[in-house]
Coordinates of C-alpha atoms in Angstrom, one line a residue:
Chain J
M17 CA 76.7 79.0 27.2
R18 CA 76.4 81.9 29.6
W19 CA 76.4 81.6 33.4
K20 CA 75.2 84.3 35.8
C21 CA 76.7 83.8 39.3
T22 CA 76.2 85.6 42.6
V23 CA 79.0 85.9 45.1
A24 CA 79.4 87.3 48.6
Y25 CA 82.8 88.5 49.9
D26 CA 84.5 90.0 52.8
G27 CA 86.7 92.5 51.0
T28 CA 89.1 93.3 53.9
Q29 CA 92.1 91.4 52.6
F30 CA 91.6 92.0 48.9
E31 CA 92.5 94.8 46.6
G32 CA 89.0 95.2 45.3
W33 CA 87.0 93.4 42.7
Q34 CA 88.9 94.1 39.5
S35 CA 91.9 92.1 38.3
Q36 CA 95.3 93.6 39.3
P37 CA 98.9 92.6 38.5
G38 CA 99.4 91.4 42.1
G39 CA 96.5 89.0 41.7
N40 CA 95.0 89.7 45.1
T41 CA 91.5 90.7 43.8
I42 CA 88.2 88.8 43.9
Q43 CA 88.1 88.6 40.1
D44 CA 91.6 87.1 40.1
F45 CA 90.7 84.4 42.6
I46 CA 87.5 83.4 40.7
E47 CA 89.2 83.5 37.3
A48 CA 92.1 81.4 38.7
R49 CA 89.6 78.8 39.9
L50 CA 87.7 78.8 36.5
A51 CA 91.0 78.3 34.7
V52 CA 91.6 75.2 36.7
M53 CA 88.0 74.0 36.1
F54 CA 88.0 74.6 32.3
E55 CA 91.6 74.3 31.6
R56 CA 91.7 77.6 29.8
R57 CA 91.4 81.3 30.6
V58 CA 87.8 82.3 31.4
V59 CA 87.1 86.0 31.8
I60 CA 84.4 87.0 34.2
H61 CA 82.4 90.2 33.9
G62 CA 81.2 91.8 37.2
S63 CA 78.2 94.1 37.7
G64 CA 80.8 96.7 38.5
R65 CA 84.0 97.2 40.5
T66 CA 84.2 97.4 44.2
D67 CA 87.2 99.2 45.8
S68 CA 89.9 97.7 47.9
G69 CA 88.4 96.7 51.3
V70 CA 84.7 97.0 50.2
H71 CA 82.4 94.0 50.8
A72 CA 79.6 92.4 48.9
R73 CA 76.6 90.5 50.0
E74 CA 75.5 90.1 46.4
Q75 CA 77.8 90.8 43.6
V76 CA 76.9 89.4 40.2
F77 CA 79.2 88.3 37.4
H78 CA 78.8 86.3 34.2
F79 CA 81.1 84.2 32.1
D80 CA 80.9 82.0 29.0
A81 CA 81.8 78.4 29.2
D82 CA 80.3 75.0 28.5
W83 CA 79.3 73.3 31.7
S84 CA 77.0 70.4 31.5
H85 CA 76.7 69.4 35.1
G86 CA 74.0 71.9 36.2
P87 CA 74.1 74.9 38.5
D88 CA 74.4 73.0 41.8
K89 CA 77.6 71.3 40.8
L90 CA 78.9 74.6 39.3
I91 CA 78.4 76.3 42.7
R92 CA 80.1 73.5 44.5
A93 CA 83.1 73.7 42.1
L94 CA 83.2 77.5 42.5
R95 CA 83.2 77.1 46.3
T96 CA 86.6 75.5 46.5
G97 CA 90.0 76.8 45.6
Y98 CA 90.0 80.1 47.3
P99 CA 89.6 81.6 50.8
D100 CA 86.3 81.3 52.7
S101 CA 86.0 85.1 52.5
I102 CA 84.8 84.7 48.8
Q103 CA 81.7 82.6 48.4
V104 CA 79.8 81.9 45.2
Y105 CA 76.3 80.9 46.3
K106 CA 74.1 81.1 43.2
A107 CA 74.4 80.1 39.6
E108 CA 72.0 80.1 36.7
E109 CA 72.2 79.7 32.9
V110 CA 71.1 82.9 31.1
D111 CA 70.6 84.1 27.6
E112 CA 73.5 85.3 25.6
D113 CA 72.1 88.8 25.7
F114 CA 72.5 89.0 29.5
H115 CA 75.4 91.1 30.6
A116 CA 76.3 91.4 34.3
R117 CA 77.3 95.1 33.8
F118 CA 75.2 96.4 31.0
S119 CA 72.0 94.8 31.9
V120 CA 71.9 96.3 35.4
V121 CA 68.6 98.1 36.2
K122 CA 69.3 99.2 39.8
K123 CA 71.8 98.6 42.5
R124 CA 71.8 98.9 46.3
Y125 CA 74.7 99.6 48.6
T126 CA 74.6 99.9 52.3
Y127 CA 77.1 101.9 54.4
Q128 CA 77.5 100.9 58.0
F129 CA 78.5 103.3 60.7
F130 CA 79.1 102.4 64.3
E131 CA 78.9 105.1 67.0
G132 CA 81.7 104.4 69.4
F133 CA 83.9 101.4 68.5
A134 CA 82.6 98.3 66.9
D135 CA 83.9 95.2 68.8
P136 CA 86.6 93.0 67.3
F137 CA 84.0 90.8 65.6
E138 CA 82.3 93.7 63.7
T139 CA 85.1 96.2 63.3
R140 CA 85.8 94.9 59.7
Y141 CA 82.3 95.8 58.7
F142 CA 81.7 99.2 60.2
W143 CA 83.2 102.7 60.2
S144 CA 83.7 103.3 64.0
T145 CA 83.0 107.0 64.5
G146 CA 84.3 107.2 68.0
N147 CA 82.6 110.0 70.1
R148 CA 80.8 111.6 67.2
R149 CA 77.0 111.1 67.4
M150 CA 74.8 111.2 64.3
D151 CA 71.3 112.7 64.1
V152 CA 69.6 110.3 61.7
E153 CA 66.7 112.7 61.0
R154 CA 69.0 115.3 59.8
M155 CA 70.8 112.8 57.6
N156 CA 67.4 111.7 56.1
T157 CA 66.4 115.2 55.4
A158 CA 69.6 115.6 53.4
G159 CA 69.1 112.2 51.8
K160 CA 65.7 113.2 50.6
L161 CA 67.1 116.4 49.1
L162 CA 69.7 114.4 47.2
S163 CA 67.3 111.9 45.9
G164 CA 66.2 112.0 42.3
K165 CA 67.8 112.2 38.9
N166 CA 70.8 114.5 39.0
D167 CA 74.4 115.1 38.1
F168 CA 76.5 113.6 40.9
S169 CA 79.9 114.8 39.7
A170 CA 80.4 116.5 43.1
F171 CA 80.2 113.0 44.8
T172 CA 82.8 111.2 42.8
A173 CA 86.6 111.1 43.0
N174 CA 89.2 111.0 40.3
P175 CA 89.7 107.3 39.8
G176 CA 93.2 107.9 38.3
E177 CA 92.1 106.3 35.1
E178 CA 89.6 107.0 32.4
R179 CA 86.0 106.2 33.1
D180 CA 83.4 107.6 30.9
D181 CA 80.5 107.1 33.1
D182 CA 77.5 109.4 32.7
P183 CA 77.5 111.6 35.8
V184 CA 73.7 111.8 35.8
K185 CA 72.3 109.0 38.0
D186 CA 68.8 108.3 39.3
L187 CA 69.2 108.1 43.1
S188 CA 65.9 106.5 44.1
L189 CA 66.8 106.0 47.8
L190 CA 69.2 107.4 50.3
R191 CA 68.0 106.6 53.8
A192 CA 69.6 106.0 57.1
E193 CA 68.3 103.8 59.9
R194 CA 69.5 103.6 63.5
I195 CA 69.7 100.2 65.2
G196 CA 71.2 101.0 68.6
P197 CA 74.8 102.3 68.1
R198 CA 74.7 101.2 64.4
V199 CA 73.5 103.5 61.7
I200 CA 72.9 101.8 58.4
L201 CA 72.6 104.0 55.3
A202 CA 71.0 102.5 52.2
A203 CA 71.6 103.9 48.7
E204 CA 69.7 102.7 45.6
A205 CA 70.3 104.0 42.1
D206 CA 70.4 102.9 38.4
G207 CA 74.2 103.3 38.7
F208 CA 76.9 104.7 40.9
L209 CA 79.9 106.8 40.0
Y210 CA 83.4 105.9 41.4
R211 CA 83.4 106.4 45.2
M212 CA 79.9 107.9 45.0
V213 CA 78.4 105.9 47.9
R214 CA 81.4 106.6 50.1
S215 CA 81.2 110.3 49.2
L216 CA 77.4 110.4 49.9
A217 CA 78.0 108.5 53.2
G218 CA 80.8 111.0 54.2
C219 CA 78.6 113.9 53.3
L220 CA 75.6 112.6 55.2
F221 CA 77.8 111.8 58.2
D222 CA 78.9 115.4 58.3
V223 CA 75.3 116.5 58.2
G224 CA 74.6 113.9 61.0
I225 CA 77.2 115.3 63.3
G226 CA 76.2 118.9 62.6
K227 CA 79.2 119.9 60.5
L228 CA 77.0 120.6 57.5
E229 CA 73.4 121.7 57.3
P230 CA 71.0 119.4 55.4
E231 CA 70.5 122.1 52.8
D232 CA 74.2 122.3 52.2
V233 CA 74.2 119.1 50.3
L234 CA 72.2 120.7 47.5
R235 CA 74.8 123.4 47.0
I236 CA 77.5 120.8 47.0
R237 CA 75.6 118.7 44.4
D238 CA 74.8 121.7 42.2
S239 CA 78.4 122.8 42.1
R240 CA 79.0 119.6 40.1
E241 CA 82.6 119.8 41.3
R242 CA 84.4 117.6 43.7
K243 CA 85.6 119.8 46.6
N244 CA 87.4 119.0 49.9
L245 CA 84.1 119.6 51.5
V246 CA 83.1 116.1 50.7
L247 CA 84.5 113.4 53.0
T248 CA 85.0 110.0 51.6
A249 CA 83.9 107.5 54.2
P250 CA 86.3 104.6 54.7
A251 CA 86.0 101.4 52.6
E252 CA 85.3 98.9 55.5
G253 CA 81.8 100.2 56.1
L254 CA 80.6 99.7 52.5
F255 CA 78.6 96.7 51.2
L256 CA 77.3 96.0 47.7
D257 CA 74.0 94.6 48.7
R258 CA 71.9 93.9 45.7
V259 CA 71.9 94.1 41.9
W260 CA 68.6 94.2 40.0
Y261 CA 68.3 93.1 36.3
Chain P
M25 CA 99.1 98.9 92.2
R26 CA 97.2 96.1 90.5
W27 CA 95.0 96.6 87.4
K28 CA 92.3 94.1 86.2
C29 CA 91.5 94.5 82.5
T30 CA 88.9 93.0 80.2
V31 CA 89.7 92.4 76.6
A32 CA 87.8 91.1 73.6
Y33 CA 89.6 89.6 70.6
D34 CA 89.2 88.0 67.2
G35 CA 91.7 85.2 67.5
T36 CA 91.8 84.4 63.7
Q37 CA 95.1 85.9 63.0
F38 CA 96.9 85.3 66.3
E39 CA 98.7 82.3 67.7
G40 CA 96.7 82.2 70.8
W41 CA 96.8 84.1 74.0
Q42 CA 100.1 83.1 75.5
S43 CA 103.4 84.7 74.6
Q44 CA 105.4 82.9 71.9
P45 CA 108.8 83.5 70.4
G46 CA 107.2 84.8 67.1
G47 CA 105.4 87.5 69.1
N48 CA 102.1 87.0 67.3
T49 CA 99.9 86.4 70.4
I50 CA 97.5 88.6 72.2
Q51 CA 99.6 88.6 75.3
D52 CA 102.6 89.8 73.2
F53 CA 100.7 92.6 71.6
I54 CA 99.3 93.9 75.0
E55 CA 102.7 93.6 76.7
A56 CA 104.4 95.4 73.8
R57 CA 102.0 98.3 74.3
L58 CA 102.4 98.3 78.1
A59 CA 106.2 98.4 77.6
V60 CA 105.8 101.6 75.6
M61 CA 103.4 103.1 78.1
F62 CA 105.5 102.3 81.2
E63 CA 109.0 102.3 79.6
R64 CA 109.7 98.9 81.2
R65 CA 108.6 95.3 80.8
V66 CA 105.2 94.7 82.3
V67 CA 104.0 91.1 82.5
I68 CA 100.3 90.4 82.2
H69 CA 98.5 87.4 83.7
G70 CA 95.5 86.1 81.8
S71 CA 92.6 84.1 83.3
G72 CA 93.9 81.2 81.2
R73 CA 95.2 80.5 77.7
T74 CA 93.2 80.4 74.6
D75 CA 94.5 78.4 71.6
S76 CA 95.5 79.7 68.2
G77 CA 92.4 80.9 66.4
V78 CA 90.1 81.0 69.5
H79 CA 88.2 84.2 70.2
A80 CA 87.3 86.0 73.4
R81 CA 84.3 88.3 74.2
E82 CA 85.6 88.6 77.7
Q83 CA 89.1 87.6 78.6
V84 CA 90.5 89.0 81.9
F85 CA 94.1 89.8 82.7
H86 CA 95.9 91.7 85.5
F87 CA 99.2 93.5 85.8
D88 CA 101.1 95.5 88.3
A89 CA 102.1 99.1 87.4
D90 CA 101.6 102.6 88.8
W91 CA 99.1 104.4 86.8
S92 CA 97.7 107.6 88.2
H93 CA 95.4 108.7 85.4
G94 CA 92.4 106.5 86.2
P95 CA 90.7 103.6 84.4
D96 CA 89.2 105.5 81.5
K97 CA 92.6 106.9 80.3
L98 CA 94.1 103.5 80.9
I99 CA 91.6 101.9 78.6
R100 CA 92.2 104.6 76.0
A101 CA 96.0 104.1 76.2
L102 CA 95.4 100.3 75.9
R103 CA 93.2 100.7 72.8
T104 CA 96.0 102.0 70.6
G105 CA 99.2 100.4 69.4
Y106 CA 97.7 97.2 68.1
P107 CA 95.2 95.8 65.6
D108 CA 91.5 96.5 66.0
S109 CA 91.0 92.8 66.5
I110 CA 92.2 93.2 70.1
Q111 CA 90.2 95.6 72.2
V112 CA 90.6 96.3 75.9
Y113 CA 87.3 97.7 77.1
K114 CA 87.3 97.6 80.9
A115 CA 89.9 98.4 83.5
E116 CA 89.7 98.6 87.3
E117 CA 92.1 98.9 90.2
V118 CA 92.0 95.8 92.4
D119 CA 93.5 94.5 95.6
E120 CA 96.9 92.9 95.5
D121 CA 95.4 89.5 96.4
F122 CA 93.4 89.4 93.1
H123 CA 94.9 87.1 90.5
A124 CA 93.4 86.8 87.1
R125 CA 94.1 83.1 86.9
F126 CA 94.0 81.9 90.5
S127 CA 90.9 83.9 91.6
V128 CA 88.7 82.5 88.9
V129 CA 85.4 81.0 90.3
K130 CA 83.8 80.0 87.0
K131 CA 84.2 80.5 83.3
R132 CA 81.9 80.3 80.3
Y133 CA 82.8 79.3 76.8
T134 CA 80.5 79.1 73.8
Y135 CA 81.0 77.0 70.8
Q136 CA 79.3 78.1 67.6
F137 CA 78.2 75.7 64.9
F138 CA 76.7 76.7 61.5
E139 CA 74.7 74.1 59.7
G140 CA 75.6 74.6 56.0
F141 CA 78.2 77.3 55.3
A142 CA 78.5 80.5 57.2
D143 CA 78.7 83.5 54.9
P144 CA 82.0 85.4 54.4
F145 CA 81.1 87.7 57.3
E146 CA 80.5 85.0 59.9
T147 CA 82.8 82.2 58.7
R148 CA 85.6 83.3 61.0
Y149 CA 83.3 82.7 64.0
F150 CA 81.6 79.4 63.2
W151 CA 82.4 75.8 62.5
S152 CA 80.5 75.3 59.2
T153 CA 79.3 71.7 59.3
G154 CA 78.2 71.4 55.7
N155 CA 75.4 69.0 55.1
R156 CA 75.5 67.5 58.5
R157 CA 72.4 68.3 60.6
M158 CA 72.4 68.3 64.4
D159 CA 69.6 67.1 66.7
V160 CA 69.9 69.7 69.5
E161 CA 67.7 67.6 71.9
R162 CA 70.0 64.7 71.6
M163 CA 73.0 67.0 72.2
N164 CA 71.3 68.3 75.4
T165 CA 70.6 64.9 76.7
A166 CA 74.3 64.1 76.4
G167 CA 75.1 67.5 77.8
K168 CA 73.0 66.9 80.9
L169 CA 74.7 63.4 81.4
L170 CA 78.1 65.1 81.3
S171 CA 77.3 67.8 83.7
G172 CA 78.5 67.7 87.3
K173 CA 81.8 67.2 89.1
N174 CA 83.8 64.6 87.3
D175 CA 87.2 63.6 85.9
F176 CA 87.3 65.0 82.4
S177 CA 90.6 63.4 81.3
A178 CA 88.9 61.8 78.3
F179 CA 88.1 65.3 77.0
T180 CA 91.5 66.8 77.0
A181 CA 94.4 66.5 74.7
N182 CA 98.1 66.3 75.3
P183 CA 99.2 69.9 75.2
G184 CA 102.8 68.9 74.4
E185 CA 104.0 70.4 77.6
E186 CA 103.6 69.8 81.2
R187 CA 100.3 71.1 82.7
D188 CA 99.4 69.8 86.2
D189 CA 95.8 70.8 86.0
D190 CA 93.5 68.7 88.2
P191 CA 91.4 66.7 85.8
V192 CA 88.3 66.9 88.1
K193 CA 86.2 69.9 87.0
D194 CA 82.7 70.9 88.0
L195 CA 80.8 71.3 84.7
S196 CA 77.7 73.2 85.8
L197 CA 76.3 73.8 82.3
L198 CA 76.6 72.2 78.9
R199 CA 73.7 73.2 76.8
A200 CA 73.0 73.8 73.1
E201 CA 70.5 76.2 71.6
R202 CA 69.4 76.4 68.0
I203 CA 68.9 79.8 66.3
G204 CA 68.0 79.0 62.7
P205 CA 71.1 77.4 61.1
R206 CA 73.2 78.3 64.1
V207 CA 73.7 76.0 67.0
I208 CA 75.3 77.7 70.0
L209 CA 76.7 75.4 72.8
A210 CA 77.4 77.0 76.1
A211 CA 79.8 75.4 78.7
E212 CA 80.3 76.6 82.2
A213 CA 82.7 75.2 84.8
D214 CA 85.0 76.1 87.6
G215 CA 87.8 75.4 85.2
F216 CA 88.6 73.8 81.9
L217 CA 91.3 71.4 80.8
Y218 CA 93.4 72.0 77.7
R219 CA 91.1 71.6 74.6
M220 CA 88.2 70.5 76.9
V221 CA 85.5 72.7 75.3
R222 CA 86.5 71.8 71.8
S223 CA 86.5 68.1 72.8
L224 CA 83.1 68.4 74.4
A225 CA 81.8 70.3 71.4
G226 CA 83.2 67.6 69.0
C227 CA 81.6 64.9 71.1
L228 CA 78.2 66.5 71.3
F229 CA 78.4 67.2 67.6
D230 CA 78.8 63.5 67.0
V231 CA 75.8 62.9 69.2
G232 CA 73.9 65.5 67.4
I233 CA 74.5 64.0 63.9
G234 CA 73.8 60.5 65.2
K235 CA 77.3 59.1 65.1
L236 CA 77.2 58.6 68.9
E237 CA 74.3 57.8 71.2
P238 CA 73.8 60.3 74.1
E239 CA 74.6 57.6 76.6
D240 CA 78.0 56.9 74.9
V241 CA 79.4 60.1 76.4
L242 CA 79.3 58.6 79.8
R243 CA 81.3 55.6 78.7
I244 CA 83.8 57.9 77.1
R245 CA 84.0 60.1 80.2
D246 CA 84.4 57.2 82.6
S247 CA 87.2 55.7 80.5
R248 CA 89.2 58.8 81.7
E249 CA 91.4 58.2 78.6
R250 CA 91.6 60.3 75.5
K251 CA 90.6 58.1 72.6
N252 CA 90.2 58.8 68.9
L253 CA 86.5 58.6 69.5
V254 CA 86.5 62.2 70.6
L255 CA 86.6 64.7 67.9
T256 CA 88.2 68.1 68.6
A257 CA 86.0 70.8 67.1
P258 CA 88.0 73.4 65.1
A259 CA 89.2 76.6 66.9
E260 CA 87.3 79.2 64.9
G261 CA 84.0 78.3 66.6
L262 CA 85.2 78.8 70.1
F263 CA 84.7 81.9 72.3
L264 CA 85.8 82.6 75.8
D265 CA 82.6 84.4 76.9
R266 CA 82.9 85.2 80.5
V267 CA 85.1 84.9 83.6
W268 CA 83.6 85.1 87.1
Y269 CA 85.6 86.1 90.2

């Protein structure tokens, strides 16, 4: 019996999604809870990893376990036993051929900038850019140039471990929107490389503040090499927003 | 030379406003920073205390120190040296007869309820009331009955230390507003007793869910005695919103 669950989390205090020896990851907390519920180890499979400090409005995972009390009670059982900053809010039984990672069709991330300093109630969810002002039109010109199916090797970082991801991704959307002092960048693709969104966000930020020209992003992309040119925007501004299957 | 400063803070991780032996209070962090800036102990005087876990959008404090670089540089100096969850954002030189506590004319607090469960990004700022639904009209009927100049001894708690506050306060506003699943209760008065807003919030919540009748609040108030009848709403929903001088 396979269950597909959706979880939101504030990643501030966790060392990312994926299980780590210290146990302070979202996967570890959920698996610890499942171990109590099912009295055995239950492994969960996420749609993908999120880094330390990255948030999710909608992360999806699946696991196999016999649960005969229906989805509502499963959600309720999965809502206790860990901090409020992790909240499972959807559960449904799915076919055995569903896989949270391999069945992904598309994902959306958003990256949140705050011009100036986000107040204490928002600072965990924005990159505060201080005095630097962004020109959103320039950012969107660059975003359009970067869209499409391409090799994004220039926008990934060495994860320090083997990942054999195909560097060719179909980036269907990369678009910034200004809401007062907040600039929200949305990125949609069939898949993302390690640190790809934060690298795109850093690069578009540099375009926004005039450090790069919009056309520069093509040269960077076509180099297919990670260079110091590409800034990695900090984790706190990043949200995994949606996963399509 | 007296400086009046305004600070916002997320109180989640702190043990309240007032200095404590452990040093994990907002006053302690600000004073530690001032000690570095002025190379001596500088005591700050807040408009009042906030409890452990309570937030402030606008808390005011003053201190005496010679600072010749103007308010902007003072704010900048006061914005470093402690967590982002404490942010000084206003500073002005004031007359020596200004006192952050004794010159207060009126204060506003808001108490934030969330019907259901606030998501991981709001849970620090709301009291999630689960399945219990509030009737805001009933709450406002009770709020109106409680408004005015009265003895609020029934809505305070023993602070465990001597406080010789006058129990008579002029409560000029006590009004709830619904915004979707969020219910925001505003309270304005010339002063508030220890735990008074959280007691009023707890009491109005009980009226909202039908556990108390609106008229019951008058009987409670006129008893001038703290009884188990009055629920103290949890700290995380409370914000010090504004201080008038």
